[in-house]
């Protein structure tokens, strides 16, 4: 915990050489009553998980694979705002620490050079009207080389090392990420979603683009025009009709 720039986030920190998934460990700790701000980080994950049940490559020492437990006192519908908040915070930390400004692909993929450099997996446990906890899991490819990616993932993925052409020290970057997360989370609690929404829109590479939204019920094509006050994506179809999509139910393809 030496060098932490936060006042509460990450002060309770679990560090592992290897785990299955830091999200899984964090959920177990949260079920056991771990306080808000608890962080779980591992050098390697053997069963790292991505969105929609996919696996997440997490080889030893090459990335920042970690999860944070939050206990926001808001309705479950607002949990998707935290997903966007995490993308804004991690993107700010990367930009400040390396000079590289990542783009945000809705809802929360960070892209560099058009490829995925970071993914965020939000898991929530809630009652009808209250959140028990949210686990925000972040996977950031720091010093991954091309050979560290599987052949299927390689054309879609990148790392800070591959983009910058030099290795990046992980510890100070991780400290900056925790600092930005704490700062944006406190700001969100005090000022609501508006500042997050503005920062998200500034870094977005999705808005203004043709997209294809794949939800469980349909495929919808149109132009991504905005995100609304809850964090849902607004897409305008060919007939001018605007549809609203929540992050949980869809994936985006460039159309
Ligand atoms: P999403 O599920 O967020 O919509 P995607 O399919 O749009 O993701 P792509 O950039 O198209 O993301 O593809 C990257 C693929 O590689 C995803 O399936 C992602 O889960 C997978 N992947 C696994 N490990 C990694 C990693 N370490 N870095 C980047 N991508 C990874
Ligand atoms: C995505 O599909 O884009 C989300 C990837 C999230 C990966 C991170 S790595 C730390 C945490 N533990 C996991 O098993 N997944 C997340």
Coordinates of C-alpha atoms and ligand atoms in Angstrom, one line a residue:
X1 CA 0.0 0.0 0.0
X2 CA 3.1 2.3 0.0
X3 CA 2.7 5.2 -2.4
X4 CA -1.1 5.1 -2.5
X5 CA -2.6 8.5 -3.3
X6 CA -6.1 7.7 -2.1
X7 CA -7.7 8.3 1.2
X8 CA -10.0 5.2 1.3
X9 CA -10.0 3.3 -2.0
X10 CA -7.5 0.5 -1.9
X11 CA -6.5 1.0 1.8
X12 CA -7.9 -2.5 2.3
X13 CA -6.0 -4.4 -0.4
X14 CA -5.6 -8.0 -1.3
X15 CA -2.6 -8.9 -3.5
X16 CA -2.2 -12.3 -5.1
X17 CA 0.4 -13.9 -7.3
X18 CA -2.3 -15.9 -9.0
X19 CA -6.1 -16.2 -8.7
X20 CA -8.9 -17.6 -10.9
X21 CA -10.6 -14.2 -11.3
X22 CA -10.2 -11.1 -9.1
X23 CA -13.9 -10.3 -9.7
X24 CA -14.8 -13.7 -8.2
X25 CA -12.5 -13.2 -5.2
X26 CA -14.0 -9.7 -4.7
X27 CA -17.5 -10.9 -4.8
X28 CA -16.7 -13.5 -2.1
X29 CA -15.1 -10.9 0.0
X30 CA -18.1 -8.6 -0.5
X31 CA -20.5 -11.4 0.4
X32 CA -18.4 -11.7 3.6
X33 CA -18.9 -8.0 4.4
X34 CA -15.7 -6.4 3.0
X35 CA -16.0 -2.6 3.2
X36 CA -16.4 -0.2 0.3
X37 CA -13.1 0.5 -1.4
X38 CA -11.7 -3.0 -0.9
X39 CA -9.3 -3.8 -3.8
X40 CA -8.3 -7.3 -5.1
X41 CA -5.3 -7.4 -7.5
X42 CA -3.4 -10.3 -9.0
X43 CA -0.2 -10.7 -11.0
X44 CA -2.0 -13.4 -13.1
X45 CA -5.5 -14.8 -13.5
X46 CA -6.1 -18.4 -14.6
X47 CA -9.8 -17.8 -15.2
X48 CA -10.1 -14.1 -16.0
X49 CA -13.6 -13.3 -17.3
X50 CA -14.8 -10.8 -19.8
X51 CA -18.3 -9.6 -20.8
X52 CA -20.8 -12.0 -22.1
X53 CA -19.1 -15.0 -20.6
X54 CA -15.9 -14.7 -22.6
X55 CA -12.5 -15.3 -21.1
X56 CA -9.9 -12.6 -20.5
X57 CA -6.2 -13.3 -21.1
X58 CA -4.3 -12.3 -18.0
X59 CA -0.7 -13.5 -18.1
X60 CA 1.7 -12.9 -15.2
X61 CA 3.3 -9.5 -14.7
X62 CA 2.0 -8.1 -18.0
X63 CA -1.1 -6.3 -17.0
X64 CA -3.1 -4.7 -14.2
X65 CA -5.8 -7.1 -13.3
X66 CA -7.9 -5.9 -10.4
X67 CA -11.3 -5.4 -8.9
X68 CA -12.9 -2.8 -6.6
X69 CA -15.8 -3.3 -4.2
X70 CA -18.2 -0.3 -4.1
X71 CA -21.4 0.0 -2.0
X72 CA -23.2 3.0 -3.5
X73 CA -26.5 4.0 -1.9
X74 CA -28.5 4.3 -5.2
X75 CA -31.1 2.3 -7.0
X76 CA -29.8 -0.6 -9.1
X77 CA -30.8 1.2 -12.3
X78 CA -27.9 3.7 -11.7
X79 CA -25.2 1.0 -11.5
X80 CA -24.5 1.3 -15.2
X81 CA -23.3 4.9 -14.5
X82 CA -20.5 3.3 -12.5
X83 CA -19.4 1.3 -15.5
X84 CA -19.0 4.5 -17.5
X85 CA -17.4 6.2 -14.5
X86 CA -14.7 3.5 -14.4
X87 CA -13.9 3.9 -18.0
X88 CA -13.5 7.7 -17.5
X89 CA -11.3 7.3 -14.5
X90 CA -9.0 4.6 -16.0
X91 CA -8.7 6.6 -19.3
X92 CA -7.7 9.7 -17.3
X93 CA -5.1 7.8 -15.4
X94 CA -3.6 6.3 -18.6
X95 CA -3.5 9.7 -20.2
X96 CA -1.9 11.4 -17.2
X97 CA 0.6 8.6 -16.7
X98 CA 1.7 7.9 -20.3
X99 CA 0.4 10.8 -22.4
X100 CA -1.6 8.3 -24.5
X101 CA -5.3 9.4 -24.6
X102 CA -7.4 6.2 -24.9
X103 CA -10.8 6.4 -26.7
X104 CA -13.9 4.9 -25.0
X105 CA -16.0 2.5 -26.9
X106 CA -19.5 2.3 -25.4
X107 CA -20.0 1.3 -22.7
X108 CA -16.5 0.9 -21.3
X109 CA -13.9 -0.6 -23.5
X110 CA -10.8 1.5 -23.8
X111 CA -9.2 1.6 -27.2
X112 CA -5.7 2.6 -28.4
X113 CA -4.8 2.7 -32.0
X114 CA -8.3 1.3 -32.7
X115 CA -7.8 -1.8 -30.6
X116 CA -8.9 -2.9 -27.1
X117 CA -6.3 -2.0 -24.5
X118 CA -8.6 -2.3 -21.5
X119 CA -11.9 -4.0 -20.6
X120 CA -14.1 -3.4 -17.6
X121 CA -16.5 -6.0 -16.1
X122 CA -19.2 -4.7 -13.7
X123 CA -21.0 -7.2 -11.5
X124 CA -23.8 -6.1 -9.2
X125 CA -25.6 -7.7 -6.3
X126 CA -28.9 -5.9 -5.5
X127 CA -32.4 -6.1 -4.1
X128 CA -35.3 -4.6 -6.1
X129 CA -34.6 -1.1 -4.7
X130 CA -31.1 -1.1 -3.3
X131 CA -27.6 -2.2 -4.3
X132 CA -25.8 -4.4 -1.9
X133 CA -22.5 -4.1 -3.7
X134 CA -20.9 -3.5 -7.1
X135 CA -17.6 -5.1 -8.2
X136 CA -15.8 -3.2 -10.9
X137 CA -13.2 -5.4 -12.5
X138 CA -10.6 -3.8 -14.8
X139 CA -8.2 -5.6 -17.1
X140 CA -5.5 -3.3 -18.5
X141 CA -3.0 -4.7 -21.0
X142 CA 0.2 -2.9 -19.9
X143 CA 3.3 -4.7 -21.2
X144 CA 1.7 -7.4 -23.3
X145 CA 3.6 -8.3 -26.5
X146 CA 1.9 -9.5 -29.6
X147 CA 2.8 -13.1 -28.7
X148 CA 1.0 -12.9 -25.4
X149 CA -2.3 -12.7 -27.2
X150 CA -4.0 -15.7 -28.7
X151 CA -4.3 -15.7 -32.5
X152 CA -8.1 -14.9 -32.3
X153 CA -7.6 -11.9 -29.9
X154 CA -4.4 -10.6 -31.4
X155 CA -5.9 -8.5 -34.3
X156 CA -8.4 -6.9 -31.9
X157 CA -6.2 -6.2 -28.9
X158 CA -3.2 -4.1 -28.0
X159 CA -1.2 -2.9 -24.9
X160 CA 0.4 0.3 -23.7
X161 CA 3.7 -1.2 -24.5
X162 CA 2.7 -2.0 -28.1
X163 CA 1.2 1.5 -28.6
X164 CA 4.1 3.5 -27.0
X165 CA 7.0 1.3 -28.0
X166 CA 8.4 1.2 -24.5
X167 CA 7.5 -0.7 -21.3
X168 CA 5.3 1.1 -18.7
X169 CA 5.9 0.8 -14.9
X170 CA 2.8 -0.8 -13.5
X171 CA 2.9 0.4 -9.9
X172 CA 2.7 4.2 -10.4
X173 CA 0.1 3.7 -13.1
X174 CA -2.0 1.5 -10.7
X175 CA -1.7 4.2 -8.0
X176 CA -2.9 6.8 -10.4
X177 CA -5.9 4.6 -11.5
X178 CA -7.0 4.1 -7.9
X179 CA -6.6 7.9 -7.3
X180 CA -8.7 8.7 -10.4
X181 CA -11.4 6.1 -9.4
X182 CA -11.7 7.6 -5.9
X183 CA -11.8 11.1 -7.2
X184 CA -14.5 10.4 -9.9
X185 CA -16.6 8.2 -7.5
X186 CA -16.6 11.0 -4.9
X187 CA -17.5 13.5 -7.6
X188 CA -20.3 11.3 -8.8
X189 CA -21.7 11.1 -5.2
X190 CA -21.6 14.8 -4.8
X191 CA -22.5 16.1 -8.2
X192 CA -24.3 13.2 -9.8
X193 CA -23.8 11.7 -13.3
X194 CA -23.4 15.0 -15.2
X195 CA -19.6 15.5 -14.9
X196 CA -19.0 11.8 -15.7
X197 CA -21.3 12.0 -18.7
X198 CA -19.4 15.1 -20.0
X199 CA -16.0 13.4 -19.6
X200 CA -17.3 10.2 -21.1
X201 CA -18.6 12.0 -24.2
X202 CA -15.3 13.8 -24.7
X203 CA -13.4 10.6 -24.8
X204 CA -16.0 8.6 -26.7
X205 CA -15.2 7.1 -30.1
X206 CA -18.7 5.7 -30.4
X207 CA -20.9 8.8 -30.6
X208 CA -21.5 10.0 -34.2
X209 CA -20.7 6.6 -35.6
X210 CA -22.7 4.0 -37.4
X211 CA -23.2 1.1 -35.0
X212 CA -24.9 -2.3 -34.9
X213 CA -26.4 -3.1 -31.6
X214 CA -26.7 -6.8 -30.8
X215 CA -29.1 -7.5 -27.9
X216 CA -30.7 -10.8 -27.0
X217 CA -33.9 -9.9 -28.8
X218 CA -32.7 -8.2 -32.0
X219 CA -30.0 -6.5 -34.1
X220 CA -30.5 -2.7 -34.5
X221 CA -28.5 -0.5 -36.9
X222 CA -28.2 3.2 -36.7
X223 CA -26.1 6.2 -35.6
X224 CA -25.1 6.5 -31.9
X225 CA -26.2 10.0 -31.0
X226 CA -25.8 10.3 -27.2
X227 CA -25.9 8.8 -23.8
X228 CA -28.8 9.7 -21.6
X229 CA -29.0 10.8 -17.9
X230 CA -29.0 7.1 -16.8
X231 CA -26.0 6.1 -19.0
X232 CA -28.0 4.3 -21.7
X233 CA -26.9 4.6 -25.3
X234 CA -29.3 6.4 -27.7
X235 CA -29.2 5.2 -31.3
X236 CA -31.1 6.8 -34.2
X237 CA -32.4 4.4 -36.8
X238 CA -32.9 4.9 -40.5
X239 CA -36.5 6.1 -40.0
X240 CA -35.4 8.8 -37.5
X241 CA -36.6 6.8 -34.5
X242 CA -34.3 7.0 -31.4
X243 CA -33.9 3.8 -29.4
X244 CA -32.3 3.4 -26.0
X245 CA -30.0 0.5 -25.0
X246 CA -28.5 -0.4 -21.6
X247 CA -25.0 -1.7 -21.4
X248 CA -25.9 -5.0 -19.8
X249 CA -27.9 -6.2 -22.8
X250 CA -25.9 -5.3 -25.8
X251 CA -22.7 -5.4 -27.7
X252 CA -21.6 -3.0 -30.3
X253 CA -20.1 -3.5 -33.7
X254 CA -19.0 -0.8 -36.0
X255 CA -21.6 -0.9 -38.9
Ligands
LIG1 P1 -17.4 -6.3 -25.7 O1 -17.8 -7.7 -25.2 O2 -17.0 -5.4 -24.6 O3 -18.4 -5.8 -26.7 P2 -15.8 -6.7 -28.1 O4 -16.2 -8.0 -28.6 O5 -16.4 -5.4 -28.7 O6 -16.1 -6.6 -26.5 P3 -13.3 -6.6 -29.4 O7 -12.3 -5.6 -29.2 O8 -14.1 -6.7 -30.6 O9 -14.2 -6.6 -28.1 O10 -12.6 -8.1 -29.2 C1 -11.6 -8.3 -28.2 C2 -11.9 -9.8 -27.8 O11 -10.8 -10.3 -27.2 C3 -13.0 -9.8 -26.9 O12 -13.8 -11.0 -27.0 C4 -12.3 -9.8 -25.6 O13 -13.1 -10.4 -24.5 C5 -11.1 -10.7 -25.9 N1 -10.0 -10.6 -25.0 C6 -9.6 -11.6 -24.1 N2 -8.5 -11.2 -23.4 C7 -8.2 -10.0 -23.9 C8 -7.2 -9.0 -23.5 N3 -6.3 -9.3 -22.5 N4 -7.2 -7.8 -24.1 C9 -8.1 -7.5 -25.1 N5 -9.0 -8.4 -25.5 C10 -9.1 -9.6 -24.9
LIG2 C1 -14.5 -7.1 -21.2 O1 -15.0 -8.1 -21.6 O2 -14.2 -6.1 -21.9 C2 -14.2 -7.0 -19.7 C3 -12.9 -7.6 -19.2 C4 -12.6 -7.4 -17.8 C5 -11.4 -8.1 -17.3 C6 -11.1 -7.8 -15.8 S1 -9.4 -8.4 -15.3 C7 -9.8 -8.1 -13.6 C8 -11.3 -8.6 -13.5 N1 -11.4 -10.0 -13.2 C9 -12.0 -10.7 -14.2 O3 -12.1 -11.9 -14.2 N2 -12.4 -9.8 -15.1 C10 -12.0 -8.5 -14.8

